[in-house]
Amino acid sequence: MSKTITLHTGAPMPTIGLGTWQAQDEEELERALDSALEAGYRFIDTAYLYGNEAIVGRTVQKWLDEGKGTREELFISTKLPMMGMRPEDVPEFLGASLSNLQLDYVDLYLIHVPFGMLRHGMQNLDEIVAGEVGTGALDMETDHVAIWKALEAEVDAGRTRHIGVSNFNERQLTRVLDNCTIKPANHQIELHLYLQQPDLVAFCLERGVTVTAYSPLGSPGSKWLNTADGLQLPDLLGLPEVRELADKYSKQPAQVLLRHLIQKGLVAVPKSTNPERLRQNIDVGCQAIYDFELSEAEMDTLDALDRGEEGRIIDMLLIVGVKDHPEYPWAKP
């Protein structure tokens, strides 16, 4: 199986990348990035809102300066933040990301979410977690088509090679597809055993839009998301069906979960700052994800674990009032 998929431009995109959400500790993330690059990762996914672009940029630049690889070997993606969801703001926020990353261009620039916030509404995700973002921070008028045209201009300017979306629903993605000159190259969505979104995935792939799975292991590092109203993070790595397959193929449970996704023609960006788990998730040397294939029956067994919307982990309801935004993308709680 190939280690890349092909974007609509003909460019390759690695099927496994390093997700960096929640990785803000400078030394920890630097070690993780060093380990990831050493292990063979060439796709790094970040975002303006993650607050770690500068760490990513510094580490990648050091790797390049030391002659360990070339910029052309890397695939770097970042995202337009919620408070930049106006066409006139796109050049500023992409410029800030490029400065943070110490790059002339990114390989993929995504609209992070389909709803917008006012410029003063939020500066980073810590403010959401702390409960400091109220209803008044939301911008209720979000023009996806105008924003998309601004992203297309950045492709023309050479500051991003590809553009795409994240956390959109089918209706919102259709709006972009029906009004674009440059087609979305990728759609990044929450995707794992308990939230497989087969209809949305099929919709994307049928239209030549590749799909990236975030939280592909069930976001085990997001313990802070556990709330008093009953949300508990799933233990996908401990599921009997997953462990049985891991034992059968002499793999780690995470490798089975990632194999299930890439065997469907998808991309996955597992997040880890643990060097050993980083190596296990990709393990280029011994092809740990690419040297085995799940049978059709085994794929069906894993597919059957889908819980639909009940399996969603990242619902963004920590943003006060977001469920009432006209562009909130999922079923209203």
PDB file of C-alpha atoms in Angstrom, residues 89-271:
ATOM      1  CA  ASP A  89      -8.518  38.746   7.481  1.00  0.00           C
ATOM      2  CA  VAL A  90      -7.185  35.757   5.533  1.00  0.00           C
ATOM      3  CA  PRO A  91      -3.909  37.360   4.318  1.00  0.00           C
ATOM      4  CA  GLU A  92      -3.089  38.564   7.841  1.00  0.00           C
ATOM      5  CA  PHE A  93      -3.663  35.223   9.550  1.00  0.00           C
ATOM      6  CA  LEU A  94      -1.941  33.138   6.883  1.00  0.00           C
ATOM      7  CA  GLY A  95       0.944  35.606   6.998  1.00  0.00           C
ATOM      8  CA  ALA A  96       1.161  35.205  10.768  1.00  0.00           C
ATOM      9  CA  SER A  97       1.187  31.414  10.416  1.00  0.00           C
ATOM     10  CA  LEU A  98       3.917  31.536   7.773  1.00  0.00           C
ATOM     11  CA  SER A  99       5.989  33.802  10.013  1.00  0.00           C
ATOM     12  CA  ASN A 100       5.499  31.473  12.971  1.00  0.00           C
ATOM     13  CA  LEU A 101       6.407  28.448  10.876  1.00  0.00           C
ATOM     14  CA  GLN A 102       9.386  30.191   9.235  1.00  0.00           C
ATOM     15  CA  LEU A 103       8.082  29.122   5.825  1.00  0.00           C
ATOM     16  CA  ASP A 104       7.400  30.820   2.510  1.00  0.00           C
ATOM     17  CA  TYR A 105       4.416  28.557   1.892  1.00  0.00           C
ATOM     18  CA  VAL A 106       2.377  25.799   3.482  1.00  0.00           C
ATOM     19  CA  ASP A 107       1.287  22.712   1.618  1.00  0.00           C
ATOM     20  CA  LEU A 108      -2.295  22.891   2.866  1.00  0.00           C
ATOM     21  CA  TYR A 109      -4.296  25.726   4.421  1.00  0.00           C
ATOM     22  CA  LEU A 110      -7.643  24.775   5.941  1.00  0.00           C
ATOM     23  CA  ILE A 111     -10.621  26.739   7.208  1.00  0.00           C
ATOM     24  CA  HIS A 112     -10.533  25.424  10.783  1.00  0.00           C
ATOM     25  CA  VAL A 113     -14.288  25.535  11.497  1.00  0.00           C
ATOM     26  CA  PRO A 114     -17.301  26.743   9.495  1.00  0.00           C
ATOM     27  CA  PHE A 115     -18.392  29.385  12.025  1.00  0.00           C
ATOM     28  CA  GLY A 116     -16.704  32.655  12.863  1.00  0.00           C
ATOM     29  CA  MET A 117     -15.857  34.682  15.932  1.00  0.00           C
ATOM     30  CA  LEU A 118     -15.274  38.398  16.302  1.00  0.00           C
ATOM     31  CA  ARG A 119     -11.671  39.590  16.209  1.00  0.00           C
ATOM     32  CA  HIS A 120     -11.734  40.403  19.914  1.00  0.00           C
ATOM     33  CA  GLY A 121     -13.598  37.206  20.749  1.00  0.00           C
ATOM     34  CA  MET A 122     -10.726  34.831  21.304  1.00  0.00           C
ATOM     35  CA  GLN A 123      -6.976  34.634  20.970  1.00  0.00           C
ATOM     36  CA  ASN A 124      -6.306  30.968  21.780  1.00  0.00           C
ATOM     37  CA  LEU A 125      -7.947  27.731  22.828  1.00  0.00           C
ATOM     38  CA  ASP A 126      -6.942  28.221  26.451  1.00  0.00           C
ATOM     39  CA  GLU A 127      -9.595  30.934  26.686  1.00  0.00           C
ATOM     40  CA  ILE A 128     -12.265  28.458  25.618  1.00  0.00           C
ATOM     41  CA  VAL A 129     -11.153  25.852  28.135  1.00  0.00           C
ATOM     42  CA  ALA A 130     -11.125  28.508  30.850  1.00  0.00           C
ATOM     43  CA  GLY A 131     -14.696  29.458  29.984  1.00  0.00           C
ATOM     44  CA  GLU A 132     -13.729  32.976  28.964  1.00  0.00           C
ATOM     45  CA  VAL A 133     -15.422  32.882  25.553  1.00  0.00           C
ATOM     46  CA  GLY A 134     -19.050  33.981  25.747  1.00  0.00           C
ATOM     47  CA  THR A 135     -21.897  34.225  23.253  1.00  0.00           C
ATOM     48  CA  GLY A 136     -20.976  37.811  22.408  1.00  0.00           C
ATOM     49  CA  ALA A 137     -17.729  36.608  20.859  1.00  0.00           C
ATOM     50  CA  LEU A 138     -19.494  34.827  17.998  1.00  0.00           C
ATOM     51  CA  ASP A 139     -19.788  36.424  14.573  1.00  0.00           C
ATOM     52  CA  MET A 140     -23.202  35.314  13.322  1.00  0.00           C
ATOM     53  CA  GLU A 141     -22.485  36.292   9.711  1.00  0.00           C
ATOM     54  CA  THR A 142     -20.070  33.856   8.075  1.00  0.00           C
ATOM     55  CA  ASP A 143     -19.654  34.017   4.282  1.00  0.00           C
ATOM     56  CA  HIS A 144     -17.958  30.780   3.228  1.00  0.00           C
ATOM     57  CA  VAL A 145     -17.832  31.714  -0.444  1.00  0.00           C
ATOM     58  CA  ALA A 146     -16.105  35.050   0.169  1.00  0.00           C
ATOM     59  CA  ILE A 147     -13.634  33.443   2.548  1.00  0.00           C
ATOM     60  CA  TRP A 148     -12.947  30.699   0.024  1.00  0.00           C
ATOM     61  CA  LYS A 149     -12.198  33.252  -2.688  1.00  0.00           C
ATOM     62  CA  ALA A 150      -9.641  34.806  -0.328  1.00  0.00           C
ATOM     63  CA  LEU A 151      -8.029  31.390   0.126  1.00  0.00           C
ATOM     64  CA  GLU A 152      -7.917  30.901  -3.643  1.00  0.00           C
ATOM     65  CA  ALA A 153      -6.036  34.194  -3.908  1.00  0.00           C
ATOM     66  CA  GLU A 154      -3.425  32.804  -1.511  1.00  0.00           C
ATOM     67  CA  VAL A 155      -2.915  29.799  -3.784  1.00  0.00           C
ATOM     68  CA  ASP A 156      -2.432  32.180  -6.699  1.00  0.00           C
ATOM     69  CA  ALA A 157       0.058  34.154  -4.594  1.00  0.00           C
ATOM     70  CA  GLY A 158       2.029  30.984  -3.842  1.00  0.00           C
ATOM     71  CA  ARG A 159       1.616  31.182  -0.073  1.00  0.00           C
ATOM     72  CA  THR A 160      -0.221  27.851   0.077  1.00  0.00           C
ATOM     73  CA  ARG A 161      -0.112  24.986  -2.386  1.00  0.00           C
ATOM     74  CA  HIS A 162      -3.555  23.618  -1.536  1.00  0.00           C
ATOM     75  CA  ILE A 163      -6.629  24.751   0.368  1.00  0.00           C
ATOM     76  CA  GLY A 164      -9.351  22.858   2.175  1.00  0.00           C
ATOM     77  CA  VAL A 165     -11.822  22.834   5.026  1.00  0.00           C
ATOM     78  CA  SER A 166     -12.242  21.248   8.432  1.00  0.00           C
ATOM     79  CA  ASN A 167     -15.316  20.347  10.485  1.00  0.00           C
ATOM     80  CA  PHE A 168     -17.721  21.236   7.671  1.00  0.00           C
ATOM     81  CA  ASN A 169     -20.938  19.361   7.031  1.00  0.00           C
ATOM     82  CA  GLU A 170     -22.114  18.252   3.591  1.00  0.00           C
ATOM     83  CA  ARG A 171     -24.256  21.342   3.034  1.00  0.00           C
ATOM     84  CA  GLN A 172     -21.384  23.687   3.867  1.00  0.00           C
ATOM     85  CA  LEU A 173     -18.914  21.798   1.707  1.00  0.00           C
ATOM     86  CA  THR A 174     -21.397  21.792  -1.183  1.00  0.00           C
ATOM     87  CA  ARG A 175     -21.623  25.581  -0.908  1.00  0.00           C
ATOM     88  CA  VAL A 176     -17.859  25.806  -1.410  1.00  0.00           C
ATOM     89  CA  LEU A 177     -17.773  23.226  -4.216  1.00  0.00           C
ATOM     90  CA  ASP A 178     -20.562  25.002  -6.102  1.00  0.00           C
ATOM     91  CA  ASN A 179     -18.785  28.365  -5.978  1.00  0.00           C
ATOM     92  CA  CYS A 180     -15.090  27.557  -6.218  1.00  0.00           C
ATOM     93  CA  THR A 181     -12.478  28.072  -8.883  1.00  0.00           C
ATOM     94  CA  ILE A 182      -9.956  25.971  -6.963  1.00  0.00           C
ATOM     95  CA  LYS A 183     -11.510  22.829  -5.516  1.00  0.00           C
ATOM     96  CA  PRO A 184     -10.926  21.903  -1.865  1.00  0.00           C
ATOM     97  CA  ALA A 185      -8.049  19.449  -1.708  1.00  0.00           C
ATOM     98  CA  ASN A 186      -8.820  18.048   1.719  1.00  0.00           C
ATOM     99  CA  HIS A 187     -11.457  17.911   4.433  1.00  0.00           C
ATOM    100  CA  GLN A 188     -10.203  17.281   7.968  1.00  0.00           C
ATOM    101  CA  ILE A 189     -12.831  15.843  10.308  1.00  0.00           C
ATOM    102  CA  GLU A 190     -13.090  13.909  13.546  1.00  0.00           C
ATOM    103  CA  LEU A 191     -12.958  10.274  12.479  1.00  0.00           C
ATOM    104  CA  HIS A 192     -12.442   7.114  14.522  1.00  0.00           C
ATOM    105  CA  LEU A 193     -14.209   3.814  15.249  1.00  0.00           C
ATOM    106  CA  TYR A 194     -17.050   5.444  17.171  1.00  0.00           C
ATOM    107  CA  LEU A 195     -17.550   8.288  14.659  1.00  0.00           C
ATOM    108  CA  GLN A 196     -16.906   7.020  11.132  1.00  0.00           C
ATOM    109  CA  GLN A 197     -19.133   9.438   9.157  1.00  0.00           C
ATOM    110  CA  PRO A 198     -19.429   7.139   6.108  1.00  0.00           C
ATOM    111  CA  ASP A 199     -21.863   9.367   4.206  1.00  0.00           C
ATOM    112  CA  LEU A 200     -19.697  12.469   4.540  1.00  0.00           C
ATOM    113  CA  VAL A 201     -16.553  10.511   3.678  1.00  0.00           C
ATOM    114  CA  ALA A 202     -18.200   9.056   0.564  1.00  0.00           C
ATOM    115  CA  PHE A 203     -19.476  12.503  -0.430  1.00  0.00           C
ATOM    116  CA  CYS A 204     -15.932  13.890  -0.251  1.00  0.00           C
ATOM    117  CA  LEU A 205     -14.170  11.040  -2.026  1.00  0.00           C
ATOM    118  CA  GLU A 206     -16.725  10.971  -4.852  1.00  0.00           C
ATOM    119  CA  ARG A 207     -15.867  14.622  -5.507  1.00  0.00           C
ATOM    120  CA  GLY A 208     -12.109  14.226  -5.366  1.00  0.00           C
ATOM    121  CA  VAL A 209     -11.756  15.777  -1.912  1.00  0.00           C
ATOM    122  CA  THR A 210      -9.400  13.738   0.244  1.00  0.00           C
ATOM    123  CA  VAL A 211     -10.284  13.179   3.891  1.00  0.00           C
ATOM    124  CA  THR A 212      -8.033  13.479   6.942  1.00  0.00           C
ATOM    125  CA  ALA A 213      -9.053  11.919  10.252  1.00  0.00           C
ATOM    126  CA  TYR A 214      -8.254  13.843  13.400  1.00  0.00           C
ATOM    127  CA  SER A 215      -8.537  12.124  16.802  1.00  0.00           C
ATOM    128  CA  PRO A 216      -8.143   8.782  14.953  1.00  0.00           C
ATOM    129  CA  LEU A 217      -7.328   6.987  18.218  1.00  0.00           C
ATOM    130  CA  GLY A 218     -10.233   8.525  20.116  1.00  0.00           C
ATOM    131  CA  SER A 219      -8.272  11.473  21.518  1.00  0.00           C
ATOM    132  CA  PRO A 220      -6.937   9.623  24.600  1.00  0.00           C
ATOM    133  CA  GLY A 221      -4.918  12.689  25.612  1.00  0.00           C
ATOM    134  CA  SER A 222      -8.003  14.888  25.974  1.00  0.00           C
ATOM    135  CA  LYS A 223      -8.955  13.938  29.529  1.00  0.00           C
ATOM    136  CA  TRP A 224      -9.918  17.554  30.190  1.00  0.00           C
ATOM    137  CA  LEU A 225     -12.898  17.042  27.886  1.00  0.00           C
ATOM    138  CA  ASN A 226     -14.541  14.721  30.428  1.00  0.00           C
ATOM    139  CA  THR A 227     -17.418  16.688  31.878  1.00  0.00           C
ATOM    140  CA  ALA A 228     -20.046  16.370  34.571  1.00  0.00           C
ATOM    141  CA  ASP A 229     -22.772  15.900  31.954  1.00  0.00           C
ATOM    142  CA  GLY A 230     -21.571  12.414  31.152  1.00  0.00           C
ATOM    143  CA  LEU A 231     -18.978  12.718  28.364  1.00  0.00           C
ATOM    144  CA  GLN A 232     -16.308  10.090  28.813  1.00  0.00           C
ATOM    145  CA  LEU A 233     -13.515   9.547  26.328  1.00  0.00           C
ATOM    146  CA  PRO A 234     -13.752   6.142  24.640  1.00  0.00           C
ATOM    147  CA  ASP A 235     -11.043   3.559  25.176  1.00  0.00           C
ATOM    148  CA  LEU A 236     -10.746   2.540  21.531  1.00  0.00           C
ATOM    149  CA  LEU A 237      -7.312   1.047  22.137  1.00  0.00           C
ATOM    150  CA  GLY A 238      -8.807  -1.333  24.688  1.00  0.00           C
ATOM    151  CA  LEU A 239     -11.748  -2.599  22.638  1.00  0.00           C
ATOM    152  CA  PRO A 240     -11.777  -6.428  22.442  1.00  0.00           C
ATOM    153  CA  GLU A 241     -12.248  -6.323  18.661  1.00  0.00           C
ATOM    154  CA  VAL A 242      -9.178  -4.112  18.286  1.00  0.00           C
ATOM    155  CA  ARG A 243      -7.021  -6.089  20.699  1.00  0.00           C
ATOM    156  CA  GLU A 244      -7.935  -9.365  18.994  1.00  0.00           C
ATOM    157  CA  LEU A 245      -6.747  -8.033  15.647  1.00  0.00           C
ATOM    158  CA  ALA A 246      -3.616  -6.553  17.233  1.00  0.00           C
ATOM    159  CA  ASP A 247      -2.749  -9.963  18.667  1.00  0.00           C
ATOM    160  CA  LYS A 248      -3.511 -11.720  15.378  1.00  0.00           C
ATOM    161  CA  TYR A 249      -1.199  -9.474  13.358  1.00  0.00           C
ATOM    162  CA  SER A 250       1.394  -8.873  16.111  1.00  0.00           C
ATOM    163  CA  LYS A 251       0.611  -5.153  16.053  1.00  0.00           C
ATOM    164  CA  GLN A 252      -0.186  -2.455  18.559  1.00  0.00           C
ATOM    165  CA  PRO A 253      -3.886  -1.502  18.923  1.00  0.00           C
ATOM    166  CA  ALA A 254      -3.089   1.986  17.582  1.00  0.00           C
ATOM    167  CA  GLN A 255      -1.627   0.443  14.450  1.00  0.00           C
ATOM    168  CA  VAL A 256      -4.854  -1.497  13.857  1.00  0.00           C
ATOM    169  CA  LEU A 257      -6.940   1.665  14.259  1.00  0.00           C
ATOM    170  CA  LEU A 258      -4.734   3.589  11.826  1.00  0.00           C
ATOM    171  CA  ARG A 259      -4.680   0.710   9.359  1.00  0.00           C
ATOM    172  CA  HIS A 260      -8.484   0.630   9.370  1.00  0.00           C
ATOM    173  CA  LEU A 261      -8.523   4.273   8.258  1.00  0.00           C
ATOM    174  CA  ILE A 262      -5.800   4.276   5.640  1.00  0.00           C
ATOM    175  CA  GLN A 263      -7.152   1.050   4.123  1.00  0.00           C
ATOM    176  CA  LYS A 264     -10.246   3.106   3.287  1.00  0.00           C
ATOM    177  CA  GLY A 265      -8.072   5.581   1.375  1.00  0.00           C
ATOM    178  CA  LEU A 266      -8.023   8.144   4.192  1.00  0.00           C
ATOM    179  CA  VAL A 267      -5.291  10.141   5.919  1.00  0.00           C
ATOM    180  CA  ALA A 268      -4.811  10.137   9.702  1.00  0.00           C
ATOM    181  CA  VAL A 269      -3.056  12.588  12.021  1.00  0.00           C
ATOM    182  CA  PRO A 270      -2.611  10.870  15.392  1.00  0.00           C
ATOM    183  CA  LYS A 271      -1.221  13.132  18.100  1.00  0.00           C
TER     184      LYS A 271
END
